[in-house]
Amino acid sequence: MTGPPNVSRHLAEAVPLGDRQRAGLHAAAVHAEGHVPPSVPDPEVQELGELGLVETIAAGGTDRFGPLSRAPRFRITSQGRDRIRSEPLPKVLVVPCSMGKFDVPVAPACEMYVGSYHVASRRAASAASAGGAAQVLTLSAKFGLLLDEDRILHYDLRAGASGTVAPEVLARQAHFLGLSAAHVTVFAGKAYADLARTAWPGLEHPLEGRGIGQHLAFFADLYRPSRRVGPRP
């Protein structure tokens, strides 16, 4: 899929991009082969193609993989790379999983974790991402990056223990979600920040070097701002 010859570079630069299109182009720009994440919906990728920002990988524009495949089907063009340089990065807030879990064999990620630290972290992330300011992901020591609706099995594993999700899996997940190139902030302790850093080396970790009490106070300042009485050291 290449852009029609009558689509000018000026037009491609003038048409606003949707959030998923922008994130997908950023992810494609840092991918070794320029692949657009399969999670970007086809209609939105088609729009990018009409602007000359992506092209099909399959020869002759045929679909070799089928609509439900996660196989790469589109790649970013040089025009797409030029365009995305001026676009803001998506924002991501990462919260940790917890040992405390709902007593069921399987549940959506947003229901499975009931540990007090996770709940506080999640409340803080929800407040900080209000209005769609950021995408909130849960970092599971076993399953990696999770959306709220992802259904997972009950498990017992802490980040850093044997069986922790591998860095290459996190990297693939981040790309699939269109978030491999993002401004990432981790609302968790060191073990989870270190794990997340394998996918996002430049992430921000505002809790680094702080104790658990300071973590909880940081979270509370976000989800209950009325409690703030002055700047914290």
PDB file of C-alpha atoms in Angstrom, residues 19-41 45 54 57 69-76 81 90 92 137 144-147 166-182 184 196 198-200:
ATOM      1  CA  ASP A  19      -3.660   8.315  18.919  1.00  0.00           C
ATOM      2  CA  ARG A  20      -3.270   4.718  17.692  1.00  0.00           C
ATOM      3  CA  GLN A  21      -1.889   5.850  14.346  1.00  0.00           C
ATOM      4  CA  ARG A  22       0.650   8.081  16.055  1.00  0.00           C
ATOM      5  CA  ALA A  23       1.705   5.376  18.503  1.00  0.00           C
ATOM      6  CA  GLY A  24       1.907   2.802  15.716  1.00  0.00           C
ATOM      7  CA  LEU A  25       4.156   4.989  13.585  1.00  0.00           C
ATOM      8  CA  HIS A  26       6.426   5.696  16.558  1.00  0.00           C
ATOM      9  CA  ALA A  27       6.684   1.951  17.224  1.00  0.00           C
ATOM     10  CA  ALA A  28       7.377   1.237  13.547  1.00  0.00           C
ATOM     11  CA  ALA A  29      10.064   3.904  13.461  1.00  0.00           C
ATOM     12  CA  VAL A  30      12.087   2.144  16.185  1.00  0.00           C
ATOM     13  CA  HIS A  31      11.429  -1.387  14.907  1.00  0.00           C
ATOM     14  CA  ALA A  32      14.423  -2.989  13.170  1.00  0.00           C
ATOM     15  CA  GLU A  33      12.388  -3.655  10.024  1.00  0.00           C
ATOM     16  CA  GLY A  34       9.944  -0.775  10.333  1.00  0.00           C
ATOM     17  CA  HIS A  35       6.932  -3.006  11.006  1.00  0.00           C
ATOM     18  CA  VAL A  36       3.686  -1.326  12.005  1.00  0.00           C
ATOM     19  CA  PRO A  37       2.203  -3.038  15.094  1.00  0.00           C
ATOM     20  CA  PRO A  38      -0.638  -5.439  14.174  1.00  0.00           C
ATOM     21  CA  SER A  39      -2.756  -3.892  16.940  1.00  0.00           C
ATOM     22  CA  VAL A  40      -3.335  -0.741  14.881  1.00  0.00           C
ATOM     23  CA  PRO A  41      -6.784  -1.310  13.275  1.00  0.00           C
ATOM     24  CA  VAL A  45      -3.555   1.770   8.736  1.00  0.00           C
ATOM     25  CA  VAL A  54       3.051   3.232   5.452  1.00  0.00           C
ATOM     26  CA  ILE A  57       4.857  -5.742   3.083  1.00  0.00           C
ATOM     27  CA  SER A  69      -2.890 -12.665  12.151  1.00  0.00           C
ATOM     28  CA  ARG A  70      -0.298 -10.908  14.288  1.00  0.00           C
ATOM     29  CA  ALA A  71       2.240 -11.261  11.496  1.00  0.00           C
ATOM     30  CA  PRO A  72       3.631  -7.949  10.191  1.00  0.00           C
ATOM     31  CA  ARG A  73       1.663  -6.674   7.221  1.00  0.00           C
ATOM     32  CA  PHE A  74       2.755  -3.030   6.899  1.00  0.00           C
ATOM     33  CA  ARG A  75       5.943  -1.041   7.240  1.00  0.00           C
ATOM     34  CA  ILE A  76       6.640   2.612   7.746  1.00  0.00           C
ATOM     35  CA  ARG A  81       9.540   8.538   9.436  1.00  0.00           C
ATOM     36  CA  PRO A  90       2.432   8.250  23.620  1.00  0.00           C
ATOM     37  CA  VAL A  92       2.394   5.055  29.459  1.00  0.00           C
ATOM     38  CA  LEU A 137      -0.537  -1.083  31.804  1.00  0.00           C
ATOM     39  CA  GLY A 144       4.270  -9.314  31.011  1.00  0.00           C
ATOM     40  CA  LEU A 145       2.370  -6.226  29.853  1.00  0.00           C
ATOM     41  CA  LEU A 146      -1.364  -6.456  30.436  1.00  0.00           C
ATOM     42  CA  LEU A 147      -4.357  -4.392  29.441  1.00  0.00           C
ATOM     43  CA  ALA A 166      11.739 -12.633  29.597  1.00  0.00           C
ATOM     44  CA  PRO A 167      12.940  -9.232  28.315  1.00  0.00           C
ATOM     45  CA  GLU A 168      12.432 -10.287  24.688  1.00  0.00           C
ATOM     46  CA  VAL A 169       8.789 -11.101  25.444  1.00  0.00           C
ATOM     47  CA  LEU A 170       8.276  -7.652  26.968  1.00  0.00           C
ATOM     48  CA  ALA A 171       9.869  -6.054  23.911  1.00  0.00           C
ATOM     49  CA  ARG A 172       7.525  -7.940  21.578  1.00  0.00           C
ATOM     50  CA  GLN A 173       4.508  -7.054  23.692  1.00  0.00           C
ATOM     51  CA  ALA A 174       5.451  -3.376  23.780  1.00  0.00           C
ATOM     52  CA  HIS A 175       5.736  -3.353  20.004  1.00  0.00           C
ATOM     53  CA  PHE A 176       2.459  -5.200  19.506  1.00  0.00           C
ATOM     54  CA  LEU A 177       0.688  -2.651  21.698  1.00  0.00           C
ATOM     55  CA  GLY A 178       2.255   0.176  19.701  1.00  0.00           C
ATOM     56  CA  LEU A 179       4.062   1.396  22.805  1.00  0.00           C
ATOM     57  CA  SER A 180       7.683   0.424  22.193  1.00  0.00           C
ATOM     58  CA  ALA A 181       8.484   4.099  21.623  1.00  0.00           C
ATOM     59  CA  ALA A 182       6.741   5.888  24.476  1.00  0.00           C
ATOM     60  CA  VAL A 184       7.006   5.597  30.220  1.00  0.00           C
ATOM     61  CA  ALA A 196      10.202  -2.643  32.681  1.00  0.00           C
ATOM     62  CA  THR A 198      14.423  -4.034  29.684  1.00  0.00           C
ATOM     63  CA  ALA A 199      11.699  -2.868  27.277  1.00  0.00           C
ATOM     64  CA  TRP A 200      12.030   0.888  27.873  1.00  0.00           C
TER      65      TRP A 200
END
